[in-house]
Amino acid sequence: MARFGLLALLCTLAVLSAALLAAELKSKSCSEVRRLYVSKGFNKNDAPMHEINGDHLKICPQGYTCCSQEMEEKYSLQSKDEFKSVVTEQCNHLQAVFASRYKKFDEFFKELLENAEKSLNDMFVKTYGHLYMQNSELFKDLFKELKRYYVVGNVNLEEMLNDFWARLLERMFRLVNSQYHFTDEYLECVSKYTEQLKPFGDVPRKLKLQITRAFVAARTFAQGLAVARDVVSKVSVVTPTAQCTHALLKMTYCSHCQGLVTVKPCYNYCSNIMRGCLAHQGDLDSEWNNFVDAMLMVAERLEGPFNIESVMDPIDVKISDAIMNMQDNSVQVSQKVFQGCGPPKPLPAGRISRSISESTFSARFRPYHPEERPTTAAGTSLDQLVTDVKEKLKQAKKFWSSLPSNVCNDERMAAGNGNEDDCWNGKGKSRYLFAVTGNGLANQISNPEVQVDTSKPDTLILRQIMALRVMTNKMKNAYNGNDVDFFDISDESSGEGSGSGCEYQQCPSEFESNTTDHSGRNANDKANHAGARVEAQPYLLAVFCILFLVMQREWR
């Protein structure tokens, strides 16, 4: 009997201890959680002073908690905003790099053309005087078309340059044969002999090759910088899916609900969530890297044989050389034209003397020395610009596959890589055990933290991939010296929103849990079940003791 009395006493003590333990758990202070919650601008009335039962929570563990339903909802919005902000910051730097380099290149090329036109005009006025002034619109049209090609495109450079030399030949032929009258039909016949007679020597052929290659490479490179800028700008605006939002809340603020306000998410845990939330962006990486490689190839051409600066700086001297070559060979050229097109009609005697006096060439350009013509376009040189951009391009490779890691490297998002044991793993303060999944949409089928529909690529991302692919092909053409038909960049890379919305699938409600672990069991259900077991242990012990006392009376 004494033995039963002792057992009864022990059970009574156990019940009292369980009650005290439960009371202690219920009364645990939430002051620090409350303080941090209010510091974010939220209403303090949302936050309890002490832990409460967490049955109302839909994402965070449902044991005793410092979070009310209002807190969970506001934390969800906060975690989503913080994620979008960090991603935008990562992308804004790259977008700013391409935007500033495009602006500098564009400024440089336009100023280079203006300087070349001004230099030609100044030197031709001094050298040819009135003769040049009478025919200056021919050269103005040349630069007008070169500018139009760079700014707008839709100019066939080869045809435009052929037309320039044909028009120049007509003017020159009249000047060197000023004693004759030439009809438009006769001058058309003259132009047919351009290729055969080469009145300007080899200058037109060489200059056409140099200008075409240099302008195609320059414009393509500048357009490539603009495409990169626009792609980064569009893709940086992310809209998390409901599944991503749940995972972000669980990673960022569910630890607060358990009072772990200073514990940051485990790095690998963060990596899995970021790779799930940025799955579509990860699919950009392959085409992005191809694009960067093509840009680097064209950059090499700009530094070498396709250097637009080395073509445009001495263009006035080259055209003058062609004019002088025509003057030196005017007799032979005229005789062959007369043989092929027939003898022209002489002008009346009074008009002959006046025409001869007006057509006298009295000067030549001095030889061109590059060191005498320092570059002043945009206060820099093409070599300096290209060297700078090449470095930035190399740094931009693998940007999209590195984006999840770069986000998690932000101290606001996760603990450091070396802090693997004292970090938040989604359930408690402990090591994160799951492996990190790969980048891109296809790899998310095995993501333990974010449920991603791998069957539906995002249309905005697909547009950006296409824009990069088209631009890469144009880069390759430019690298090979081929002319490029340009497209409207805004059409190719257009798209609103981000690459991760739910417009093509039925989105679950804001707080519907959809994260699964490897066993297929709902992760939140498991966490809640585990919390319930811990919470129920004191009460189970009390029930056992009461049953024992009842049985003791029966034994008596």
Coordinates of C-alpha atoms in Angstrom, one line a residue:
M1 CA 0.0 0.0 0.0
A2 CA 2.9 2.3 0.8
R3 CA 4.2 1.7 -2.6
F4 CA 1.0 2.7 -4.3
G5 CA 0.9 5.9 -2.1
L6 CA 4.4 6.8 -3.2
L7 CA 3.5 6.3 -6.9
A8 CA 0.4 8.5 -6.4
L9 CA 2.6 11.2 -4.9
L10 CA 5.1 11.0 -7.8
C11 CA 2.3 11.3 -10.3
T12 CA 0.8 14.3 -8.5
L13 CA 4.2 16.0 -8.6
A14 CA 4.5 15.1 -12.3
V15 CA 1.1 16.7 -13.0
L16 CA 2.0 19.8 -11.1
S17 CA 5.4 20.0 -12.9
A18 CA 3.7 19.6 -16.3
A19 CA 1.3 22.4 -15.5
L20 CA 4.1 24.6 -14.3
L21 CA 6.1 23.8 -17.5
A22 CA 3.1 24.6 -19.7
A23 CA 2.5 27.9 -17.9
E24 CA 6.2 28.7 -18.3
L25 CA 6.0 28.0 -22.0
K26 CA 2.9 30.1 -22.4
S27 CA 4.4 33.0 -20.5
K28 CA 7.7 33.2 -22.5
S29 CA 8.3 36.9 -23.4
C30 CA 8.1 38.1 -27.0
S31 CA 9.4 41.6 -26.2
E32 CA 12.4 41.4 -28.6
V33 CA 10.3 40.1 -31.4
R34 CA 7.7 42.8 -30.7
R35 CA 10.4 45.5 -30.7
L36 CA 11.8 44.5 -34.1
Y37 CA 8.3 44.1 -35.6
V38 CA 7.4 47.7 -34.5
S39 CA 10.8 49.0 -35.8
K40 CA 9.8 48.0 -39.3
G41 CA 6.8 50.3 -39.0
F42 CA 4.2 47.8 -38.2
N43 CA 1.4 48.2 -35.6
K44 CA 2.5 47.0 -32.1
N45 CA -1.0 45.8 -31.4
D46 CA -0.4 43.0 -33.9
A47 CA 2.4 41.6 -31.7
P48 CA 1.7 39.6 -28.5
M49 CA 3.6 40.4 -25.3
H50 CA 4.1 36.6 -24.6
E51 CA 4.0 33.5 -26.6
I52 CA 0.6 32.3 -27.8
N53 CA -0.7 29.1 -29.4
G54 CA 0.2 29.1 -33.1
D55 CA -2.8 27.2 -34.6
H56 CA -3.6 30.3 -36.6
L57 CA -0.3 30.2 -38.5
K58 CA -0.4 28.9 -42.1
I59 CA 3.3 28.9 -43.1
C60 CA 5.4 29.2 -39.9
P61 CA 5.6 26.3 -37.4
Q62 CA 2.4 26.1 -35.3
G63 CA 3.9 25.5 -31.8
Y64 CA 3.9 28.3 -29.2
T65 CA 4.8 31.4 -31.1
C66 CA 5.4 35.1 -30.9
C67 CA 3.5 35.7 -34.2
S68 CA -0.1 36.6 -34.6
Q69 CA -1.9 36.0 -37.9
E70 CA -1.5 39.7 -38.8
M71 CA 2.2 39.4 -38.2
E72 CA 2.6 36.4 -40.5
E73 CA 0.7 38.2 -43.2
K74 CA 2.8 41.4 -42.9
Y75 CA 6.0 39.4 -42.6
S76 CA 5.1 37.7 -45.8
L77 CA 4.8 41.0 -47.7
Q78 CA 7.9 42.3 -46.1
S79 CA 10.0 39.2 -47.0
K80 CA 8.8 39.5 -50.6
D81 CA 9.7 43.2 -50.8
E82 CA 13.1 42.6 -49.3
F83 CA 13.8 39.8 -51.8
K84 CA 12.7 42.0 -54.8
S85 CA 14.9 44.9 -53.4
V86 CA 18.0 42.8 -53.1
V87 CA 17.6 41.3 -56.6
T88 CA 17.0 44.7 -58.1
E89 CA 20.2 46.0 -56.4
Q90 CA 22.2 43.2 -57.8
C91 CA 20.9 43.8 -61.3
N92 CA 20.9 47.6 -61.1
H93 CA 24.7 47.7 -60.9
L94 CA 25.1 45.7 -64.1
Q95 CA 22.3 47.6 -65.8
A96 CA 24.0 50.9 -65.0
V97 CA 27.3 49.6 -66.3
F98 CA 25.8 48.8 -69.7
A99 CA 23.7 52.0 -69.8
S100 CA 26.8 54.2 -69.0
R101 CA 29.0 52.4 -71.6
Y102 CA 26.3 52.6 -74.3
K103 CA 25.9 56.3 -73.6
K104 CA 29.7 56.8 -73.8
F105 CA 30.1 54.8 -77.0
D106 CA 27.1 56.6 -78.6
E107 CA 28.5 60.0 -77.7
F108 CA 31.9 59.0 -79.0
F109 CA 30.7 57.7 -82.4
K110 CA 28.5 60.7 -83.1
E111 CA 31.2 63.2 -82.1
L112 CA 33.7 61.3 -84.2
L113 CA 31.5 61.7 -87.3
E114 CA 31.0 65.4 -86.5
N115 CA 34.7 66.0 -86.1
A116 CA 35.5 64.1 -89.3
E117 CA 33.0 66.2 -91.3
K118 CA 34.2 69.4 -89.8
S119 CA 37.9 68.5 -90.5
L120 CA 37.1 67.6 -94.1
N121 CA 35.1 70.8 -94.6
D122 CA 37.8 73.0 -93.2
M123 CA 40.6 71.4 -95.2
F124 CA 38.7 71.3 -98.4
V125 CA 37.7 74.9 -98.1
K126 CA 41.4 75.8 -97.7
T127 CA 42.6 73.5 -100.4
Y128 CA 39.9 73.7 -103.1
G129 CA 38.2 76.9 -102.2
H130 CA 35.3 77.9 -104.5
L131 CA 35.3 74.6 -106.3
Y132 CA 34.6 72.7 -103.1
M133 CA 32.0 75.2 -102.0
Q134 CA 30.1 74.7 -105.2
N135 CA 30.1 70.9 -104.6
S136 CA 30.0 70.7 -100.8
E137 CA 26.5 69.2 -100.7
L138 CA 28.1 66.0 -102.2
F139 CA 30.3 65.6 -99.1
K140 CA 27.5 66.7 -96.7
D141 CA 25.3 64.0 -98.1
L142 CA 28.1 61.4 -97.5
F143 CA 28.3 62.2 -93.8
K144 CA 24.5 62.6 -93.5
E145 CA 24.1 59.0 -94.8
L146 CA 26.9 57.7 -92.5
K147 CA 25.2 59.3 -89.5
R148 CA 21.8 57.9 -90.6
Y149 CA 23.3 54.5 -90.8
Y150 CA 24.7 54.7 -87.3
V151 CA 21.6 56.2 -85.7
V152 CA 18.8 54.5 -87.7
G153 CA 20.3 51.8 -89.9
N154 CA 18.4 51.0 -93.1
V155 CA 21.3 52.3 -95.2
N156 CA 23.1 50.0 -97.6
L157 CA 26.6 51.3 -97.0
E158 CA 28.1 49.7 -100.1
E159 CA 25.5 51.2 -102.4
M160 CA 25.7 54.5 -100.7
L161 CA 29.4 54.7 -101.1
N162 CA 29.2 53.6 -104.8
D163 CA 26.7 56.4 -105.4
F164 CA 29.1 58.9 -103.7
W165 CA 32.0 58.0 -105.9
A166 CA 29.8 58.0 -109.0
R167 CA 28.5 61.5 -108.3
L168 CA 32.1 62.7 -107.5
L169 CA 33.3 61.2 -110.8
E170 CA 30.6 63.2 -112.7
R171 CA 31.6 66.4 -111.0
M172 CA 35.3 65.8 -111.5
F173 CA 34.9 64.7 -115.1
R174 CA 33.1 67.9 -115.9
L175 CA 35.8 69.9 -114.1
V176 CA 38.8 68.3 -115.9
N177 CA 36.9 68.5 -119.2
S178 CA 35.4 72.0 -118.7
Q179 CA 35.6 72.8 -122.5
Y180 CA 32.9 70.3 -123.2
H181 CA 29.2 70.1 -122.6
F182 CA 28.0 66.8 -121.1
T183 CA 24.3 65.7 -121.0
D184 CA 23.0 63.6 -118.2
E185 CA 22.9 60.6 -120.5
Y186 CA 26.5 61.1 -121.4
L187 CA 27.5 61.2 -117.7
E188 CA 25.6 58.0 -117.1
C189 CA 27.8 56.4 -119.7
V190 CA 30.8 57.8 -117.9
S191 CA 29.8 56.1 -114.6
K192 CA 29.7 52.7 -116.4
Y193 CA 33.5 53.0 -116.8
T194 CA 34.2 53.6 -113.1
E195 CA 35.2 50.1 -112.3
Q196 CA 37.2 49.6 -115.5
L197 CA 39.1 52.8 -115.5
K198 CA 39.5 53.3 -111.7
P199 CA 39.7 57.1 -112.0
F200 CA 40.3 57.5 -108.3
G201 CA 42.8 54.7 -108.0
D202 CA 42.3 52.1 -105.3
V203 CA 41.0 54.5 -102.7
P204 CA 37.3 53.8 -103.3
R205 CA 37.7 50.1 -102.9
K206 CA 39.8 50.3 -99.8
L207 CA 37.7 53.0 -98.2
K208 CA 34.5 51.2 -98.9
L209 CA 35.8 48.0 -97.2
Q210 CA 37.2 50.0 -94.3
I211 CA 34.0 52.1 -93.7
T212 CA 31.6 49.2 -94.1
R213 CA 33.5 46.9 -91.7
A214 CA 34.1 49.7 -89.2
F215 CA 30.6 51.1 -89.2
V216 CA 29.0 47.7 -89.0
A217 CA 31.2 46.7 -86.0
A218 CA 30.7 50.1 -84.3
R219 CA 27.0 50.2 -84.6
T220 CA 26.5 46.5 -83.7
F221 CA 28.7 46.9 -80.6
A222 CA 26.8 50.0 -79.5
Q223 CA 23.4 48.2 -80.1
G224 CA 24.7 45.2 -78.2
L225 CA 25.4 47.4 -75.2
A226 CA 21.8 48.7 -75.5
V227 CA 20.3 45.2 -75.7
A228 CA 22.3 44.1 -72.6
R229 CA 21.1 47.2 -70.7
D230 CA 17.4 46.5 -71.6
V231 CA 17.6 42.8 -70.9
V232 CA 19.0 43.4 -67.4
S233 CA 16.5 46.1 -66.8
K234 CA 13.5 44.0 -67.7
V235 CA 14.6 40.8 -66.0
S236 CA 15.5 42.6 -62.7
V237 CA 11.8 43.3 -62.0
V238 CA 10.8 40.0 -60.3
T239 CA 7.3 39.1 -59.1
P240 CA 7.6 36.1 -56.8
T241 CA 5.0 33.3 -57.2
A242 CA 2.9 32.2 -54.2
Q243 CA 5.2 29.3 -53.7
C244 CA 8.2 31.5 -53.7
T245 CA 6.5 33.9 -51.3
H246 CA 5.8 31.2 -48.8
A247 CA 9.4 30.0 -48.9
L248 CA 10.7 33.6 -48.5
L249 CA 8.5 34.1 -45.4
K250 CA 9.6 30.8 -43.9
M251 CA 13.2 31.6 -44.5
T252 CA 13.2 35.2 -43.4
Y253 CA 10.8 35.7 -40.6
C254 CA 9.5 32.4 -39.3
S255 CA 12.5 32.3 -37.1
H256 CA 11.3 35.5 -35.4
C257 CA 8.1 33.7 -34.5
Q258 CA 10.1 31.3 -32.5
G259 CA 12.0 34.1 -30.8
L260 CA 15.2 33.5 -32.9
V261 CA 15.5 37.1 -33.9
T262 CA 19.3 37.1 -34.3
V263 CA 19.6 33.8 -36.2
K264 CA 20.1 34.2 -40.0
P265 CA 19.0 31.6 -42.6
C266 CA 21.6 29.0 -43.5
Y267 CA 23.5 29.8 -46.7
N268 CA 22.5 26.6 -48.5
Y269 CA 18.9 26.9 -47.4
C270 CA 18.9 30.4 -48.8
S271 CA 20.5 29.1 -52.0
N272 CA 17.8 26.6 -52.6
I273 CA 15.1 29.2 -52.2
M274 CA 16.8 31.7 -54.4
R275 CA 17.3 29.1 -57.1
G276 CA 13.6 28.2 -57.0
C277 CA 12.5 31.9 -56.9
L278 CA 14.9 32.8 -59.7
A279 CA 14.5 29.6 -61.8
H280 CA 13.5 31.5 -64.9
Q281 CA 16.3 34.0 -64.7
G282 CA 18.7 31.1 -64.5
D283 CA 17.6 30.0 -67.9
L284 CA 19.0 33.2 -69.4
D285 CA 22.6 32.2 -68.5
S286 CA 23.5 30.1 -71.5
E287 CA 22.4 32.6 -74.1
W288 CA 23.7 35.5 -72.0
N289 CA 27.2 33.9 -72.0
N290 CA 27.1 33.4 -75.8
F291 CA 26.1 37.0 -76.2
V292 CA 29.0 38.2 -74.0
D293 CA 31.5 36.1 -75.9
A294 CA 30.2 37.5 -79.2
M295 CA 30.6 41.1 -77.8
L296 CA 34.2 40.3 -76.8
M297 CA 34.9 39.1 -80.3
V298 CA 33.6 42.3 -81.9
A299 CA 35.5 44.3 -79.3
E300 CA 38.7 42.7 -80.6
R301 CA 37.8 43.8 -84.2
L302 CA 37.2 47.3 -83.0
E303 CA 40.7 47.4 -81.5
G304 CA 42.2 46.1 -84.7
P305 CA 41.2 46.1 -88.4
F306 CA 37.7 47.5 -87.8
N307 CA 38.7 50.5 -85.8
I308 CA 36.3 53.3 -86.8
E309 CA 38.5 55.9 -85.4
S310 CA 41.4 55.0 -87.7
V311 CA 39.0 55.1 -90.6
M312 CA 37.2 58.4 -90.0
D313 CA 40.1 60.5 -88.7
P314 CA 42.0 60.6 -92.0
I315 CA 39.0 60.3 -94.3
D316 CA 39.5 63.8 -95.6
V317 CA 43.0 63.0 -96.7
K318 CA 41.9 59.7 -98.3
I319 CA 39.2 61.4 -100.4
S320 CA 41.6 64.2 -101.4
D321 CA 44.1 61.5 -102.5
A322 CA 41.4 60.1 -104.7
I323 CA 40.6 63.5 -106.2
M324 CA 44.3 64.2 -106.9
N325 CA 44.6 60.7 -108.5
M326 CA 41.7 61.6 -110.8
Q327 CA 43.4 64.9 -111.7
D328 CA 46.7 63.2 -112.4
N329 CA 45.1 60.6 -114.7
S330 CA 42.4 62.8 -116.2
V331 CA 43.8 62.8 -119.7
Q332 CA 44.0 59.0 -119.9
V333 CA 40.6 58.6 -118.3
S334 CA 39.0 61.1 -120.6
Q335 CA 40.4 59.6 -123.7
K336 CA 39.1 56.1 -122.8
V337 CA 35.7 57.6 -121.9
F338 CA 35.5 59.4 -125.2
Q339 CA 36.3 56.2 -127.0
G340 CA 33.6 54.3 -125.3
C341 CA 30.9 57.0 -125.0
G342 CA 31.7 59.0 -128.1
P343 CA 33.2 62.5 -128.5
P344 CA 31.5 65.2 -126.4
K345 CA 30.2 68.5 -127.8
P346 CA 32.5 71.5 -127.3
L347 CA 31.3 74.5 -125.4
P348 CA 31.1 78.0 -127.1
A349 CA 34.5 79.8 -126.9
G350 CA 33.4 82.4 -124.3
R351 CA 32.2 79.7 -121.9
I352 CA 35.4 77.6 -122.3
S353 CA 37.8 80.2 -120.8
R354 CA 35.5 80.8 -117.8
S355 CA 35.1 77.1 -117.1
I356 CA 38.9 76.5 -117.2
S357 CA 39.6 79.3 -114.8
E358 CA 37.0 77.9 -112.4
S359 CA 38.3 74.4 -112.5
T360 CA 42.0 74.9 -111.6
F361 CA 43.4 72.7 -108.9
S362 CA 46.0 74.7 -107.1
A363 CA 46.8 72.7 -104.0
R364 CA 47.3 69.3 -102.5
F365 CA 46.9 68.0 -99.0
R366 CA 50.1 67.4 -97.1
P367 CA 50.8 63.8 -96.1
Y368 CA 48.8 62.4 -93.1
H369 CA 50.6 61.6 -89.9
P370 CA 48.4 60.0 -87.1
E371 CA 50.3 61.7 -84.3
E372 CA 49.4 65.1 -85.7
R373 CA 45.7 64.4 -85.2
P374 CA 45.0 63.7 -81.6
T375 CA 41.6 62.2 -80.8
T376 CA 39.2 64.6 -79.1
A377 CA 35.9 62.8 -79.6
A378 CA 34.1 62.6 -76.2
G379 CA 37.4 63.2 -74.5
T380 CA 38.6 59.7 -75.0
S381 CA 39.7 57.2 -77.7
L382 CA 38.1 54.0 -79.1
D383 CA 40.9 51.9 -77.6
Q384 CA 40.2 53.3 -74.1
L385 CA 36.5 52.7 -74.4
V386 CA 36.9 49.1 -75.7
T387 CA 39.4 48.2 -73.1
D388 CA 37.0 49.3 -70.3
V389 CA 34.0 47.5 -71.8
K390 CA 35.9 44.3 -72.3
E391 CA 36.7 44.2 -68.6
K392 CA 33.1 44.8 -67.7
L393 CA 31.9 42.1 -70.1
K394 CA 34.2 39.5 -68.6
Q395 CA 32.9 40.3 -65.2
A396 CA 29.3 40.0 -66.5
K397 CA 29.7 36.4 -67.7
K398 CA 27.6 33.8 -65.7
F399 CA 25.7 36.7 -64.1
W400 CA 22.4 34.9 -64.1
S401 CA 23.7 31.6 -62.8
S402 CA 25.5 33.5 -60.0
L403 CA 22.5 35.6 -59.1
P404 CA 21.1 33.3 -56.4
S405 CA 24.5 33.0 -54.7
N406 CA 25.1 36.7 -54.9
V407 CA 21.7 37.4 -53.3
C408 CA 22.5 35.0 -50.5
N409 CA 25.9 36.6 -50.0
D410 CA 24.0 39.7 -49.0
E411 CA 24.2 39.8 -45.2
R412 CA 20.6 40.8 -45.0
M413 CA 19.6 37.5 -46.6
A414 CA 21.6 34.7 -45.1
A415 CA 24.4 33.7 -42.7
G416 CA 27.9 33.3 -44.0
N417 CA 29.0 30.1 -45.6
G418 CA 31.1 29.2 -42.6
N419 CA 28.2 29.4 -40.1
E420 CA 26.5 26.1 -40.9
D421 CA 25.4 24.9 -37.5
D422 CA 24.0 28.0 -35.8
C423 CA 21.7 29.1 -38.6
W424 CA 18.0 28.9 -39.3
N425 CA 17.1 25.9 -41.5
G426 CA 13.4 26.6 -41.8
K427 CA 12.4 24.6 -38.7
G428 CA 14.9 25.6 -36.1
K429 CA 18.5 26.7 -35.3
S430 CA 20.5 23.8 -36.8
R431 CA 22.5 22.7 -39.8
Y432 CA 20.7 22.6 -43.1
L433 CA 20.8 19.0 -44.5
F434 CA 19.5 19.2 -48.0
A435 CA 21.8 19.5 -51.0
V436 CA 21.8 22.7 -53.1
T437 CA 19.8 22.2 -56.4
G438 CA 21.1 23.4 -59.8
N439 CA 20.2 26.6 -61.6
G440 CA 17.4 27.0 -64.2
L441 CA 13.9 25.8 -64.5
A442 CA 14.5 22.2 -65.3
N443 CA 16.6 21.6 -62.1
Q444 CA 13.8 22.8 -59.8
I445 CA 12.0 19.6 -59.9
S446 CA 14.2 18.4 -57.1
N447 CA 14.2 21.7 -55.1
P448 CA 13.2 20.8 -51.5
E449 CA 12.1 24.3 -50.6
V450 CA 10.2 25.9 -53.5
Q451 CA 7.7 24.1 -55.6
V452 CA 8.2 25.3 -59.2
D453 CA 6.1 24.4 -62.2
T454 CA 8.9 23.3 -64.5
S455 CA 6.5 22.7 -67.5
K456 CA 5.8 26.4 -68.1
P457 CA 8.7 28.7 -69.1
D458 CA 8.1 32.4 -68.6
T459 CA 7.3 34.4 -71.7
L460 CA 9.2 37.5 -70.7
I461 CA 12.4 35.5 -70.2
L462 CA 11.8 33.8 -73.5
R463 CA 11.6 37.2 -75.2
Q464 CA 14.9 38.2 -73.6
I465 CA 16.6 35.0 -74.7
M466 CA 15.4 35.6 -78.2
A467 CA 16.7 39.2 -78.1
L468 CA 20.1 38.0 -77.0
R469 CA 20.1 35.3 -79.6
V470 CA 19.3 37.7 -82.4
M471 CA 21.9 40.1 -81.2
T472 CA 24.5 37.4 -80.9
N473 CA 24.0 36.4 -84.6
K474 CA 24.4 40.0 -85.6
M475 CA 27.6 40.2 -83.6
K476 CA 29.0 37.2 -85.4
N477 CA 28.1 38.8 -88.8
A478 CA 29.8 42.0 -87.8
Y479 CA 32.9 40.1 -86.6
N480 CA 33.1 38.5 -90.0
G481 CA 32.8 41.9 -91.7
N482 CA 29.3 41.3 -93.0
D483 CA 26.6 44.0 -93.1
V484 CA 23.8 43.7 -90.6
D485 CA 20.1 44.3 -90.9
F486 CA 19.1 45.9 -87.6
F487 CA 15.9 45.4 -85.7
D488 CA 14.0 47.6 -83.4
I489 CA 15.4 46.7 -79.9
S490 CA 12.2 47.7 -78.1
D491 CA 10.2 45.1 -80.2
E492 CA 12.7 42.3 -79.7
S493 CA 13.2 42.6 -76.0
S494 CA 9.8 44.0 -75.0
G495 CA 7.8 42.6 -72.2
E496 CA 6.2 43.8 -69.0
G497 CA 6.5 42.4 -65.5
S498 CA 8.9 39.7 -64.5
G499 CA 9.8 36.2 -65.2
S500 CA 8.1 34.5 -62.4
G501 CA 4.4 35.4 -62.1
C502 CA 1.4 33.0 -61.9
E503 CA -0.4 34.2 -64.9
Y504 CA -0.2 30.8 -66.7
Q505 CA -1.1 28.6 -63.7
Q506 CA -3.7 28.5 -61.0
C507 CA -2.1 30.3 -58.1
P508 CA -2.8 28.9 -54.6
S509 CA -4.1 31.2 -51.9
E510 CA -1.5 33.5 -50.3
F511 CA -0.9 31.3 -47.3
E512 CA -1.6 27.8 -48.7
S513 CA 1.4 25.7 -48.0
N514 CA 2.9 23.9 -51.0
T515 CA 6.5 23.2 -50.1
T516 CA 7.2 19.5 -50.0
D517 CA 10.2 17.5 -48.7
H518 CA 11.7 14.4 -50.3
S519 CA 9.1 12.1 -48.8
G520 CA 6.3 14.0 -50.4
R521 CA 4.9 15.1 -47.1
N522 CA 4.0 18.7 -46.6
A523 CA 7.0 20.3 -44.8
N524 CA 4.8 22.7 -42.8
D525 CA 2.6 19.8 -41.7
K526 CA 5.7 18.0 -40.5
A527 CA 7.0 21.0 -38.6
N528 CA 3.6 21.6 -37.1
H529 CA 3.2 18.0 -36.1
A530 CA 6.7 18.0 -34.4
G531 CA 5.8 21.2 -32.6
A532 CA 2.5 19.7 -31.4
R533 CA 4.4 16.6 -30.0
V534 CA 6.7 18.8 -27.9
E535 CA 3.8 20.9 -26.7
A536 CA 1.6 17.9 -25.8
Q537 CA 4.2 16.0 -23.8
P538 CA 3.4 17.5 -20.4
Y539 CA -0.3 16.9 -20.9
L540 CA 0.2 13.3 -22.0
L541 CA 2.2 12.7 -18.8
A542 CA -0.7 14.1 -16.6
V543 CA -3.3 11.9 -18.4
F544 CA -1.1 8.8 -17.8
C545 CA -0.8 9.6 -14.1
I546 CA -4.6 10.1 -13.7
L547 CA -5.3 6.8 -15.4
F548 CA -2.7 5.2 -13.1
L549 CA -4.6 6.5 -10.0
V550 CA -7.9 5.3 -11.3
M551 CA -6.4 1.8 -11.9
Q552 CA -4.9 1.9 -8.4
R553 CA -8.4 2.3 -6.8
E554 CA -9.6 -0.7 -8.9
W555 CA -6.7 -2.8 -7.7
R556 CA -7.7 -2.1 -4.1

